[in-house]
Short mmCIF file of C-alpha atoms in Angstrom, two decimals:
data_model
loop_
_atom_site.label_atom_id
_atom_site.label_comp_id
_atom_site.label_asym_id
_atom_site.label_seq_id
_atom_site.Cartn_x
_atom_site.Cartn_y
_atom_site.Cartn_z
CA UNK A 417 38.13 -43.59 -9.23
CA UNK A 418 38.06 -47.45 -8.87
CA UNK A 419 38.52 -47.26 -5.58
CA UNK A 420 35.51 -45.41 -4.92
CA UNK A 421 33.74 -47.19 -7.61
CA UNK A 422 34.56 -50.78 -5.56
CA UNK A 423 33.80 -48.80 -2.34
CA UNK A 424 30.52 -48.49 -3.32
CA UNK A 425 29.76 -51.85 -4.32
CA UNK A 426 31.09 -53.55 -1.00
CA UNK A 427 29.08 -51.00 0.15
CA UNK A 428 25.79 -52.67 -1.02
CA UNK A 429 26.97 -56.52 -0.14
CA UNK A 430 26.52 -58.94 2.30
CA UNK A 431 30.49 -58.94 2.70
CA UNK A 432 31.22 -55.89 3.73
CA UNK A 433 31.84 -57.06 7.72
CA UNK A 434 34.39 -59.32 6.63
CA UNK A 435 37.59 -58.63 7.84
CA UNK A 436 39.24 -58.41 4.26
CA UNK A 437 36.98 -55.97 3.23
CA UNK A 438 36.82 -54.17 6.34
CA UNK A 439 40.80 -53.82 5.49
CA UNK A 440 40.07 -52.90 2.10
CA UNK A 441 37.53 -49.74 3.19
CA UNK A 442 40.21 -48.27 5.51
CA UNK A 443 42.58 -48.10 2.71
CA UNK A 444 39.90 -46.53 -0.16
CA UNK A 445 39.47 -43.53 2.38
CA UNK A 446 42.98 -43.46 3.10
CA UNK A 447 43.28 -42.90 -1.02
CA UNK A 448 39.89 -40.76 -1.25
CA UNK A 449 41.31 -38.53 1.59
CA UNK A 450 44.74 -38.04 -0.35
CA UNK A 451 42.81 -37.61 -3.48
CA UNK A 452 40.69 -34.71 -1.53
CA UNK A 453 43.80 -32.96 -0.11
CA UNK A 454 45.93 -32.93 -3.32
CA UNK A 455 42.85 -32.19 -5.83
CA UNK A 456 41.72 -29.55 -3.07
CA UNK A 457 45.72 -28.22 -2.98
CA UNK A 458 45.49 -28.08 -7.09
CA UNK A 459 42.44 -26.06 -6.82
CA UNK A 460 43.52 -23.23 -4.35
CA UNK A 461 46.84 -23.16 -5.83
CA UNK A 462 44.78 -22.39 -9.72
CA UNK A 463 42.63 -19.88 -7.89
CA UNK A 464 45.21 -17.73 -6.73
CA UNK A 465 46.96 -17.96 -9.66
CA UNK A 466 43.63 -17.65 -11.74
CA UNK A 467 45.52 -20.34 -13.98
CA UNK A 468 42.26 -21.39 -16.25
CA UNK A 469 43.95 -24.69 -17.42
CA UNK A 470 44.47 -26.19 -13.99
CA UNK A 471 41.06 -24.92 -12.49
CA UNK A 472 39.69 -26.49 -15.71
CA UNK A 473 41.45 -29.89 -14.80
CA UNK A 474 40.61 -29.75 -11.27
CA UNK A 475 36.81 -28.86 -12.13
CA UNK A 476 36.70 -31.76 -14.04
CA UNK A 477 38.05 -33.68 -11.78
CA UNK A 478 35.70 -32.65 -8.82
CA UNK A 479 32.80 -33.38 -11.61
CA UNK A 480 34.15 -36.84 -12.38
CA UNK A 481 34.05 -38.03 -8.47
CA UNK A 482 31.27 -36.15 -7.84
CA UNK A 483 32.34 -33.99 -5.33
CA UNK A 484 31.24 -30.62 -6.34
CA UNK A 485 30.37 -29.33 -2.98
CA UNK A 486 34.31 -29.30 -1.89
CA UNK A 487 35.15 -26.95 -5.10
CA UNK A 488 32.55 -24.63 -4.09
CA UNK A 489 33.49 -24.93 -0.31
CA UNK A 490 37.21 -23.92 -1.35
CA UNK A 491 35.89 -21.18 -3.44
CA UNK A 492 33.79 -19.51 -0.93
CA UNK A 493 36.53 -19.95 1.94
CA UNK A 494 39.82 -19.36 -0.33
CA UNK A 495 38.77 -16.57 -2.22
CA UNK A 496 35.06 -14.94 -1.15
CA UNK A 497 35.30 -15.17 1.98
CA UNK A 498 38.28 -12.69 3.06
CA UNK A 499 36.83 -10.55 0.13
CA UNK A 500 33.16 -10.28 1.88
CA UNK A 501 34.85 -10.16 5.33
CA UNK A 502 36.71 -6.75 4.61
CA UNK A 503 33.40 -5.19 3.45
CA UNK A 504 30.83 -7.03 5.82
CA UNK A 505 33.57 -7.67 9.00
CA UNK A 506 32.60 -10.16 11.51
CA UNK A 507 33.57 -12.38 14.34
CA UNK A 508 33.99 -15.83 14.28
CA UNK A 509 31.28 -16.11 16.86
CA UNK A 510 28.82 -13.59 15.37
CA UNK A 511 30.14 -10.35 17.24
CA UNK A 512 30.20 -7.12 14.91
CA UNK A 513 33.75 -6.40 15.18
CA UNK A 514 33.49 -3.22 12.67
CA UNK A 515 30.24 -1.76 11.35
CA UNK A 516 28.80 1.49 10.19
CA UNK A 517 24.90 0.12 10.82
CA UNK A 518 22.89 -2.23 8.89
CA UNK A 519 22.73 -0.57 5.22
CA UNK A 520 23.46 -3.32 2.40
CA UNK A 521 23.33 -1.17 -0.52
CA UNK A 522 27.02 0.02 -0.38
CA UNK A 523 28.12 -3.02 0.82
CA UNK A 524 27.15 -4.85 -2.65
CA UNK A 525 28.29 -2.61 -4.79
CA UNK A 526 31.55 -3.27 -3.51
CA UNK A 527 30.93 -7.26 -3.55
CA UNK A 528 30.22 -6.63 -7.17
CA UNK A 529 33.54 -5.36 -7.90
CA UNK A 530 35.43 -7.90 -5.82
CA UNK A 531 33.14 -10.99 -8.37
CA UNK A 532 34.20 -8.75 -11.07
CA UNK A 533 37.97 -8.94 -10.04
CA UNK A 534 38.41 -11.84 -8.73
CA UNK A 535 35.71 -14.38 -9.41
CA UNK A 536 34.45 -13.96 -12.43
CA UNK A 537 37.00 -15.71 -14.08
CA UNK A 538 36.36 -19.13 -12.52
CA UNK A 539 31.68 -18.54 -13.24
CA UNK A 540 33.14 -17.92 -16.58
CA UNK A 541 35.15 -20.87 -16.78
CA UNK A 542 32.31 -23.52 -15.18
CA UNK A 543 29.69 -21.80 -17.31
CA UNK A 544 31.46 -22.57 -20.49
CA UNK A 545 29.08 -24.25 -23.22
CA UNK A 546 29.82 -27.83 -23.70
CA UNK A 547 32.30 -27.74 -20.64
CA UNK A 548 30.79 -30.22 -18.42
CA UNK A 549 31.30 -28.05 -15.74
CA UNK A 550 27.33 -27.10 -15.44
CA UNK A 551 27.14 -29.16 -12.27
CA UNK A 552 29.08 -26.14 -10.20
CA UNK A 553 26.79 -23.37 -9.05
CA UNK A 554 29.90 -20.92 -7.51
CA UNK A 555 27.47 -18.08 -7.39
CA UNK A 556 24.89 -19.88 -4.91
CA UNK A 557 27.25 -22.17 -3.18
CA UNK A 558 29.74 -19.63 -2.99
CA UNK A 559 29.22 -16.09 -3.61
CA UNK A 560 25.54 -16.15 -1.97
CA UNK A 561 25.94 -18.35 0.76
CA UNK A 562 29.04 -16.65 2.04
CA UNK A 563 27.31 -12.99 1.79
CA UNK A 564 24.56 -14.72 3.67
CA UNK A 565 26.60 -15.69 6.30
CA UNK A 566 28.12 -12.35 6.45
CA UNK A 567 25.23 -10.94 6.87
CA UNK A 568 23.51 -12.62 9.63
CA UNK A 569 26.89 -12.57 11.15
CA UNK A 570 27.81 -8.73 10.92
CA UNK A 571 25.00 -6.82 9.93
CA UNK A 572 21.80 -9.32 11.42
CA UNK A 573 19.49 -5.60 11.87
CA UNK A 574 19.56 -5.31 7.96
CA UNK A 575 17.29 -8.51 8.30
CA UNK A 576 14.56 -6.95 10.91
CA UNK A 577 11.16 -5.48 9.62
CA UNK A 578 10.98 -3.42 12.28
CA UNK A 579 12.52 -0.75 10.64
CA UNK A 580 10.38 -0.49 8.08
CA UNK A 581 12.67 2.13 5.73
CA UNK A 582 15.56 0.66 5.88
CA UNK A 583 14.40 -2.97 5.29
CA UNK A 584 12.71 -2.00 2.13
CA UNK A 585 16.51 0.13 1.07
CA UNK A 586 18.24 -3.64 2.12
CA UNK A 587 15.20 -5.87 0.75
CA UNK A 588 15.05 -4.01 -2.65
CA UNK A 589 19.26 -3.78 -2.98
CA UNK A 590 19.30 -7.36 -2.02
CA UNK A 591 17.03 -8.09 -5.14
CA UNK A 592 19.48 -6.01 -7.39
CA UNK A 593 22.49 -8.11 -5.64
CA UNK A 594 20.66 -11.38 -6.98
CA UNK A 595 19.64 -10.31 -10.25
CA UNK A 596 23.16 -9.03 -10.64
CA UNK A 597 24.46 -12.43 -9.83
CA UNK A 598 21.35 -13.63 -12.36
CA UNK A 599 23.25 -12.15 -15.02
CA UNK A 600 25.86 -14.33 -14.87
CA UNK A 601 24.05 -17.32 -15.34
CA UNK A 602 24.03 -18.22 -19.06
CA UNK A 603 20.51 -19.45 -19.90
CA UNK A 604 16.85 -19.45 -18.05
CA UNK A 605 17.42 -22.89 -16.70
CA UNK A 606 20.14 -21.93 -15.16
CA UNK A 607 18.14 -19.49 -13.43
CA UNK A 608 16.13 -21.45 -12.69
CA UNK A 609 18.47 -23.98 -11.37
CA UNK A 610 20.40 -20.65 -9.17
CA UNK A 611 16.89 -20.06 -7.70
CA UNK A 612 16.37 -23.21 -6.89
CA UNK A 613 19.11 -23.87 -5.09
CA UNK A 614 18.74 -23.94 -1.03
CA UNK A 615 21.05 -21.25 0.19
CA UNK A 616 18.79 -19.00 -2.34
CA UNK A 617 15.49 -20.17 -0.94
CA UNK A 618 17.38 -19.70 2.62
CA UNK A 619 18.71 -16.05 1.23
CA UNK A 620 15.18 -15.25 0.38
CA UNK A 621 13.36 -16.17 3.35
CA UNK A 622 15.22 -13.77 5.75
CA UNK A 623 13.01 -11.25 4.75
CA UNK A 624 9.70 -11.12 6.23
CA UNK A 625 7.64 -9.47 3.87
CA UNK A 626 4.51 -9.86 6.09
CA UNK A 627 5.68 -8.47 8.86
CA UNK A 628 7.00 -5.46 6.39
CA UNK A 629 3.45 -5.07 5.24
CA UNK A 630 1.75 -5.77 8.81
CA UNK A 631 3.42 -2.75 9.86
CA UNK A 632 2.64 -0.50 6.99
CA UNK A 633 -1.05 -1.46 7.06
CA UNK A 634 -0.82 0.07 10.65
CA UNK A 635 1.02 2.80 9.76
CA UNK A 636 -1.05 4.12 7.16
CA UNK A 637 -4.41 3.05 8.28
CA UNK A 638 -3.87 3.82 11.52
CA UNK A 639 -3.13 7.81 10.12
CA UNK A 640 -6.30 7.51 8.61
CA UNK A 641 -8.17 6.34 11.64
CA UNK A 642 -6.72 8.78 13.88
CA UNK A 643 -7.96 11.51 11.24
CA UNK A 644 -11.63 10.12 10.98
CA UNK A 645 -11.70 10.03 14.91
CA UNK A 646 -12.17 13.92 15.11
CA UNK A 647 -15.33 14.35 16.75
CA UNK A 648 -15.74 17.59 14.29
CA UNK A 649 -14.60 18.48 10.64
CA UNK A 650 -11.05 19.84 10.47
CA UNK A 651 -10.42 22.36 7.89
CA UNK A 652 -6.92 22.97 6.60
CA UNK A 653 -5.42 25.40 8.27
CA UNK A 654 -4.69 29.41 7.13
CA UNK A 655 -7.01 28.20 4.38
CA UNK A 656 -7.74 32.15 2.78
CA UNK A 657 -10.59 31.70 -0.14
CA UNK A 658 -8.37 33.90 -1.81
CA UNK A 659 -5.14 32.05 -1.92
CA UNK A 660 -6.58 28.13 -2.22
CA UNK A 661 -6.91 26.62 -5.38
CA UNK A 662 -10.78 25.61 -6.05
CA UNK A 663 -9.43 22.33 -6.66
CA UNK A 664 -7.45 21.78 -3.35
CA UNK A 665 -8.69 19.64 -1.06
CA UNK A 666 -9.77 21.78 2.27
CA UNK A 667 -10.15 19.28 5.46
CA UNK A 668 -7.74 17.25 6.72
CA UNK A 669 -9.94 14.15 6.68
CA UNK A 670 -9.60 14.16 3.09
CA UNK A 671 -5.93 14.88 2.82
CA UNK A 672 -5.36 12.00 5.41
CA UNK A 673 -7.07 9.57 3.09
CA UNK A 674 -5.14 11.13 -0.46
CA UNK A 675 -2.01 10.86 1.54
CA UNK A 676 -2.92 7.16 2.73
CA UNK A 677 -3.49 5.98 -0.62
CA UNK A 678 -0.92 7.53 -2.47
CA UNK A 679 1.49 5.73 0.71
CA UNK A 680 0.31 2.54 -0.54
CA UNK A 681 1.92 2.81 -3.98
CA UNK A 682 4.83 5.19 -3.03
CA UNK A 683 8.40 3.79 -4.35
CA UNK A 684 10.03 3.92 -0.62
CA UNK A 685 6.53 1.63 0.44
CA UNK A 686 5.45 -0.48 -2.24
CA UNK A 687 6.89 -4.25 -2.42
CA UNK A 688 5.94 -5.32 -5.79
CA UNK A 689 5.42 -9.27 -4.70
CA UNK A 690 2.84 -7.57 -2.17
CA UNK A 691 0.93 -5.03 -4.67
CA UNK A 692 -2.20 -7.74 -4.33
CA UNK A 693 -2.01 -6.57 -0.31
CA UNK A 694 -1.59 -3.00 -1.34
CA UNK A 695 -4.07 -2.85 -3.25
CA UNK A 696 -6.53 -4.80 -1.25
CA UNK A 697 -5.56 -1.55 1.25
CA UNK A 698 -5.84 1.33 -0.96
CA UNK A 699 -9.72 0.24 -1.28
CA UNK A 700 -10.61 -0.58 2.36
CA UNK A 701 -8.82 2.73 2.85
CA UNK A 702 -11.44 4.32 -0.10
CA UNK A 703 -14.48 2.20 1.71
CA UNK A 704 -13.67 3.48 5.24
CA UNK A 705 -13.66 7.46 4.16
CA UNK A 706 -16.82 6.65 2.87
CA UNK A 707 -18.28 4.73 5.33
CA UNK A 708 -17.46 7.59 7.73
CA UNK A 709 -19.20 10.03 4.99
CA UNK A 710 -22.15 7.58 5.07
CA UNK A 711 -22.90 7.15 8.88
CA UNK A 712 -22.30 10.34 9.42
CA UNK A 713 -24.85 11.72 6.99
CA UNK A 714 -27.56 8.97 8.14
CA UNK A 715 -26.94 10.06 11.73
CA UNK A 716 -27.71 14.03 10.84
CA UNK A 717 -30.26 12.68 8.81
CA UNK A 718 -32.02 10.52 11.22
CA UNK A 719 -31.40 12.75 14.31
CA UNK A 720 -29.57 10.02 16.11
CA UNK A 721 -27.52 11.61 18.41
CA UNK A 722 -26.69 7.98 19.94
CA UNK A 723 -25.31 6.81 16.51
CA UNK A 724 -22.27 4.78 16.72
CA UNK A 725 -18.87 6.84 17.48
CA UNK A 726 -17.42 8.38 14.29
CA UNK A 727 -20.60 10.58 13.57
CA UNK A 728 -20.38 13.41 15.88
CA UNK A 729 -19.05 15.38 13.51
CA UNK A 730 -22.04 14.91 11.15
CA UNK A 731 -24.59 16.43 14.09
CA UNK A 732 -22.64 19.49 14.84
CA UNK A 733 -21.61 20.77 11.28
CA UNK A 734 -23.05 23.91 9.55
CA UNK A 735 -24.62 23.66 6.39
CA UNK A 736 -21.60 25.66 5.54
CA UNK A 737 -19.46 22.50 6.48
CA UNK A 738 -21.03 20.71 3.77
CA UNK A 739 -19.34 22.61 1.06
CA UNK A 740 -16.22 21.06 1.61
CA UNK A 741 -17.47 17.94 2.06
CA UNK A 742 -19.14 17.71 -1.43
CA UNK A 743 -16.22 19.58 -2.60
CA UNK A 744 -13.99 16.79 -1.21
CA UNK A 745 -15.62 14.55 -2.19
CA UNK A 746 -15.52 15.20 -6.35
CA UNK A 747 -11.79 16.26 -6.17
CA UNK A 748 -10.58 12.96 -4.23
CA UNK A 749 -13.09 10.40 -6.79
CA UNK A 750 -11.77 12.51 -9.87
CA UNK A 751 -8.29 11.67 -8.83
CA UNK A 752 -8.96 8.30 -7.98
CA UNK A 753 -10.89 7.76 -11.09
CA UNK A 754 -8.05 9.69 -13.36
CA UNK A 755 -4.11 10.12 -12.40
CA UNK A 756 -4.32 7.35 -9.35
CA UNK A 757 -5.75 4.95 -11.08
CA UNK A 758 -3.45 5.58 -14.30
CA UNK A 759 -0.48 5.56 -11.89
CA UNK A 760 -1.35 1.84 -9.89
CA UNK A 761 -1.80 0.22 -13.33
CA UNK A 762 1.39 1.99 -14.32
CA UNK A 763 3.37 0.42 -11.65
CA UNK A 764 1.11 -3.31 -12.19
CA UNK A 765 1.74 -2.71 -16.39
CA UNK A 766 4.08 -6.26 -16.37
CA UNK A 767 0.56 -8.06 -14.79
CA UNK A 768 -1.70 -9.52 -17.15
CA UNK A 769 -4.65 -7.44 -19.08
CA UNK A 770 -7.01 -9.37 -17.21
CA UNK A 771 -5.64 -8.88 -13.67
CA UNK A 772 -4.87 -4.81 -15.07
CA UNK A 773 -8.43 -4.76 -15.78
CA UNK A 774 -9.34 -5.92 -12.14
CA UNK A 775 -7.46 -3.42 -10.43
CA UNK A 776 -9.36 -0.98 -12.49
CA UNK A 777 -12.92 -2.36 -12.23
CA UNK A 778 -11.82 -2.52 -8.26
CA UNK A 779 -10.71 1.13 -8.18
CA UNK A 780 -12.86 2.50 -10.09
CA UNK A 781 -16.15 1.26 -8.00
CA UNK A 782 -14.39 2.84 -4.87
CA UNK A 783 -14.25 6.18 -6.66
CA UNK A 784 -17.57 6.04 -7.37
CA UNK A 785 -18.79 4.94 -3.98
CA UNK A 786 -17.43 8.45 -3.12
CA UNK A 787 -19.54 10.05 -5.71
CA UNK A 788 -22.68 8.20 -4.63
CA UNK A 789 -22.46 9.96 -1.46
CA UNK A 790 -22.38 14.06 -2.90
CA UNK A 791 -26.32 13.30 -2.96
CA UNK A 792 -26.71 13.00 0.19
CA UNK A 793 -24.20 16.22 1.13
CA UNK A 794 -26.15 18.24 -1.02
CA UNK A 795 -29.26 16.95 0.70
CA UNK A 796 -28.02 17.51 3.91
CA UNK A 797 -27.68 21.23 3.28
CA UNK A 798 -30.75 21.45 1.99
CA UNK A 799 -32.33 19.87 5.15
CA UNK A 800 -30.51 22.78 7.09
CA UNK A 801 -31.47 25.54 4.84
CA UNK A 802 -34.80 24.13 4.86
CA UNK A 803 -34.95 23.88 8.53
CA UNK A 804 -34.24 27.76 9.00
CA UNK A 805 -36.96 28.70 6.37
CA UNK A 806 -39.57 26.92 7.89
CA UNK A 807 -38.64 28.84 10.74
CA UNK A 808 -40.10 32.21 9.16
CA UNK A 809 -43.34 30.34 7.55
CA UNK A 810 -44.57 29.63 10.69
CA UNK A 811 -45.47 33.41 10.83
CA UNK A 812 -47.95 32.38 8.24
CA UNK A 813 -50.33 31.17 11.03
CA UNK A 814 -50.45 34.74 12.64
CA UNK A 815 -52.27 35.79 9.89
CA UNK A 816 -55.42 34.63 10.91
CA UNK A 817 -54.95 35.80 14.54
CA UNK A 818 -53.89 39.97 13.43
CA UNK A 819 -57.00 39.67 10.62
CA UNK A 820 -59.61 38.08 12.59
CA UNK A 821 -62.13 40.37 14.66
CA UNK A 822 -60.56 43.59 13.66
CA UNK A 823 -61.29 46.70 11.08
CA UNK A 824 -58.31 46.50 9.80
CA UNK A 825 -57.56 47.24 6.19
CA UNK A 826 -56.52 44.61 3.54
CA UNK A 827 -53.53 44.48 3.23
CA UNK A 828 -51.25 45.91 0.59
CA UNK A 829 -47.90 44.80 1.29
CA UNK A 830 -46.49 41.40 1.80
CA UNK A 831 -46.02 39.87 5.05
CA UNK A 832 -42.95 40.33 6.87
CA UNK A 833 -42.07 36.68 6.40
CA UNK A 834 -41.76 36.37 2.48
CA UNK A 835 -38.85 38.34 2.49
CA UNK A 836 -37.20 36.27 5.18
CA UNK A 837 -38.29 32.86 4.13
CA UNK A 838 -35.90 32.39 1.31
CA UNK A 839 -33.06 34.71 2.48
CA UNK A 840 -31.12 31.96 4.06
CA UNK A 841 -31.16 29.81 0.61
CA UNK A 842 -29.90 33.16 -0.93
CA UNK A 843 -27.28 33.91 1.86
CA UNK A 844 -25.73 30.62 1.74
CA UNK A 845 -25.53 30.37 -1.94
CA UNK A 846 -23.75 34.14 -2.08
CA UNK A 847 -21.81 32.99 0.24
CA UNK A 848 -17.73 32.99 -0.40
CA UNK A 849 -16.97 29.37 0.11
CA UNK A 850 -20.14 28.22 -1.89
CA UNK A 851 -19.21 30.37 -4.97
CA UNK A 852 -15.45 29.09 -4.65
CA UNK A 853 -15.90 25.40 -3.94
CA UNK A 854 -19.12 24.11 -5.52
CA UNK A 855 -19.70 23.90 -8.99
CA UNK A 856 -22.65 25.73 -10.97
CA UNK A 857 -24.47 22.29 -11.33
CA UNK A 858 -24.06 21.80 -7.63
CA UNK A 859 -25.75 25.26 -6.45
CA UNK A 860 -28.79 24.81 -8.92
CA UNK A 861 -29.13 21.59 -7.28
CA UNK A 862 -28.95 22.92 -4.20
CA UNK A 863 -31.25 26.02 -5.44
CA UNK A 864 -33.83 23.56 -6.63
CA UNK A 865 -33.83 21.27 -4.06
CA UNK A 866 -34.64 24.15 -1.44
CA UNK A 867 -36.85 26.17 -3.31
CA UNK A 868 -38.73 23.23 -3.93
CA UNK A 869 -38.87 22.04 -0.07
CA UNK A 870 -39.78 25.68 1.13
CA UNK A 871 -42.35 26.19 -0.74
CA UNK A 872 -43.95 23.02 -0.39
CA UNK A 873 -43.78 23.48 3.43
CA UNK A 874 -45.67 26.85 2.29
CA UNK A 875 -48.11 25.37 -0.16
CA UNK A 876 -48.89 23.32 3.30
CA UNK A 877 -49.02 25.68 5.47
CA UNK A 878 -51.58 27.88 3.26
CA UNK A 879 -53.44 25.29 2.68
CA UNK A 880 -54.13 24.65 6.23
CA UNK A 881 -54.74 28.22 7.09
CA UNK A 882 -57.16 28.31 4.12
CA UNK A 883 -58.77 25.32 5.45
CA UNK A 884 -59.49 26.28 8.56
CA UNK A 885 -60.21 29.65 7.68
CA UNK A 886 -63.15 28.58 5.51
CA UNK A 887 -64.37 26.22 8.10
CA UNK A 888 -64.79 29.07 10.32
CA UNK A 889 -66.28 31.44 7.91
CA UNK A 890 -68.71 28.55 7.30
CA UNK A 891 -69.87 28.36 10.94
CA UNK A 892 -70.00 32.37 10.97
CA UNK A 893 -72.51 32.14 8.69
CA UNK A 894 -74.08 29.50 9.39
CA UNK A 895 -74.48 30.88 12.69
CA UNK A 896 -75.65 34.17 11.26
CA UNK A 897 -78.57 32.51 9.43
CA UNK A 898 -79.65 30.42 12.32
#
C-alpha cells in the first residue's frame, strides 16, 4: 500500500526523472505486480473453493488498492465464463462453433441456474450491508458483460431486427434476464448504479428498437394500404345473410383495418418503451380508413370520375354497397370507442392519469371521425335511390302531351308512374342485407331522406307542368276572345 501510495506522489513531482526515483518506480511495479498475482491467486483459489472468509479478505483487499476491475475480471473469466460458454459456445475469433439458432430465452434460463449455483454466493457476499464491498458490481462487470460477449460472439442474429418475431422473443427475454439480475441488487440505488454501469448501457443498445418498429409500421400499414388499394369494395367471402352475425364486419377493407389496429397492441408486437409510436399508428391507421371513406364519398358525390386514386370504388358501388359500409362503419367505431380502447389503456394502466386520459381523448376522436362519416353513406344511398325515382317522374311531363288536343276522358286511375316512383325506395329497404345490417334508426333515415327528395323532385315537376299548363290555357283563351 505505501508503495503505491509513494508511487503516486513521485508521480506528481518535479523529481520523478531522476535516476533514484526512476529506480524506485521499477521496483513499486515490481511489488504492485506480485501483489496482483498473489491477491489475484487468493481470489481464484476462494472462488473455487467458494471459501467466504478468503473471498471476503481478498475483496477487501482489491477495495483497499482500488483495483476492483481485476476481481471482477477474474470472476467473469474464472468462473462465468466456461459456465456461459457451454450454453452460448463460441470461438475465440467469433465463429459459432455449436448453435441451435439465435433464440435467447432457453439460453438464460440456464444462465440463471448456473448464478444460482455458482455465483450467487460471492453477489451475496459483496452485497453484504456494512461490508464495504459495495464498490464491486459482479453482476454488470461480470455476469452481463460476459453474456454480452457471448452473445455477439455465438449467437450475433439474436441481435438483428430483421426478424422481427424473434427479436421481440430475445428483446423481451433479455429484459427478464436483467430484471432477474435486478433482483439481486439490494436497494434502488443499486439499481440504479447496475443500470448505470457501461456494459449495461452497451447491453441495452444492441437492440434497435427503431428499426423493430420501422418494420412493423410497414408491415401493418402496408396490409392496410394494400387493402384500401382495391379499385372496388371487397366483401367477405361465402358471406350467407343467414349464417353472419349482424354484428360481423362484412368487407375486407374493414377487417384489414380491425386487424391492423389490434397488431399494434398485440403481445408478440407491442414494445412497451415504444407504445407512444404505437399508438401514434393505431390513429393514422383510424384517419387513413376514413380518409379513404371520405374521398371516396366526395368523389360519388361530386361526379369526379378524375378524383385522386383510392376512389374508384366509391363511383362504381351499388346503393346496395352502402349497407356495409354504414354497417362497417358503426361496428368498427363501437369497438374502438368500447373494448379497444379499454384494452390500450389496459396495457398503458402503469402511465400517468393524465397521459391515460390522452390516449383516450386521442382514440376516442378517431372513433368518432368514423361515425361522422355514416351521414354521408346514408346520403349516398339516398342520392342513388333518388336518382332511379326521378327516373319514373319524368313520365309526369307526358301528361300534358296524351291530354292535350284529344276527347279523351278524365282520368280515373293513377298514372303508371306513381306506382313505380317509390318502388325502388321500397325494394331496397325490403331488401335482405338492408333488414340484416342496418339498424331501424338507419332505414327511417334512409326512408325519410328519400321520400323527402322524391317528392320534392315531384312537387317540382308538377309545379312546372301546372305552370305551363295554365300559361297555355291562358293564351287559348285569350286567343278565343280575340
Amino acid at each position: 500500500m505505501n508503495y503505491i501510495l509513494c508511487s503516486s506522489i513521485f508521480s506528481v513531482m518535479p523529481v520523478q526523472n531522476l535516476p533514484f526515483i526512476e529506480n524506485m518506480e521499477k521496483r513499486i511495479q515490481s511489488a504492485s505486480f506480485l501483489l496482483d498475482a498473489s491477491l489475484g491467486h487468493c481470489f481464484v483459489d476462494g472462488l473455487e473453493h467458494q471459501d467466504e472468509n478468503a473471498l471476503y479478505n481478498c475483496l477487501r483487499a482489491y477495495a483497499a488498492i482500488d483495483n476492483t476491475s481485476s476481481a471482477e475480471e477474474i470472476f467473469r473469466t474464472t468462473i462465468v465464463g466456461p459456465l456461459v460458454q457451454k450454453i452460448i459456445p463460441h470461438g475465440p475469433s467469433g465463429v459459432v462453433t455449436g448453435s441451435s439458432g439465435d433464440g435467447l430465452q432457453n439460453d438464460y434460463e440456464q444462465i440463471k441456474q448456473c448464478i444460482e449455483k455458482d455465483c450467487k454466493f460471492l453477489v451475496e457476499i459483496s452485497s453484504k450491508e456494512n461490508s464495504g464491498l459495495h464498490v464491486f458490481d459482479f453482476l454488470a462487470n461480470s455476469i452481463l458483460k460476459e453474456v454480452l460477449l457471448a452473445i455477439q460472439k455465438g449467437k450475433p442474429g439474436a441481435f438483428s431486427p430483421g426478424r422481427p418475431t424473434e427479436f421481440l422473443i430475445n428483446y423481451k427475454s433479455s429484459l427478464d434476464f436483467l430484471a432477474y439480475l435486478e433482483g439481486y441488487c439490494p436497494s434502488r440505488s443499486a439499481v440504479s448504479k447496475f443500470r448505470a454501469e457501461a456494459v449495461y448501457i452497451e447491453f441495452m443498445k444492441q437492440w434497435n428498437i427503431s428499426v423493430y418498429f420501422s418494420l412493423r409500421f410497414q408491415e401493418i400499414a402496408g396490409a392496410l394500404d394494400s387493402a384500401l388499394a382495391a379499385t372496388s369494395l371487397v366483401p367477405v367471402q361465402n358471406s350467407h345473410f343467414g349464417d353472419r352475425n349482424s354484428q360481423d364486419l362484412t368487407l375486407k377493407q374493414s377487417i384489414t383495418l380491425r386487424e391492423s389496429l389490434r397488431s399494434c397492441w398485440k403481445e408478440d408486437v407491442l414494445i412497451f418503451s415504444c407504445s407512444d409510436k404505437f399508438l401514434r399508428l393505431s390513429l393514422q391507421l383510424l384517419s387513413r380508413y376514413s380518409s379513404w371513406l371520405s374521398y371516396g364519398l366526395s368523389a360519388r358525390r361530386t361526379g369526379n370520375t378524375g378524383a385522386a386514386s383510392g376512389s374508384e370504388w366509391a363511383i362504381s358501388a351499388l346503393p346496395d354497397d352502402f349497407i356495409y359500409i354504414i354497417h362497417d362503419i358503426n361496428c368498427l367505431a363501437k369497438e374502438v370507442c368500447g373494448g379497444y380502447l379499454e384494452h390500450v389503456l389496459q396495457l398503458l394502466s402503469s402511465c400517468s392519469a393524465d397521459i391515460c386520459d390522452l390516449v383516450k381523448q386521442s382514440i376516442l376522436r378517431g372513433g368518432k371521425a368514423l361515425t361522422d362519416l355514416a351521414p354521408l353513406a346514408v346520403k349516398a344511398i339516398i342520392d342513388a335511390l333518388v336518382e332511379k325515382a326521378v327516373e319514373d317522374l319524368r313520365q309526369v311531363k307526358g301528361i300534358t302531351a296524351t291530354y292535350r288536343m284529344t276527347n279523351k276522358p278524365l282520368p280515373v286511375r293513377h298514372s303508371p308512374y306513381v306506382s313505380g316512383v317509390l318502388r325502388p325506395l321500397k325494394t331496397f329497404l325490403d331488401g335482405e342485407r338492408a333488414m340484416t345490417y342496418l339498424t331501424k334508426d338507419t332505414r327511417n333515415k334512409l326512408l325519410h331522406g328519400a321520400a323527402t327528395e322524391i317528392t320534392g323532385h315531384y312537387y317540382e315537376l308538377a309545379a312546372e307542368l301546372v305552370s305551363v299548363v295554365s300559361v297555355q290555357s291562358e293564351l287559348f283563351y285569350s286567343d278565343l276572345t280575340t
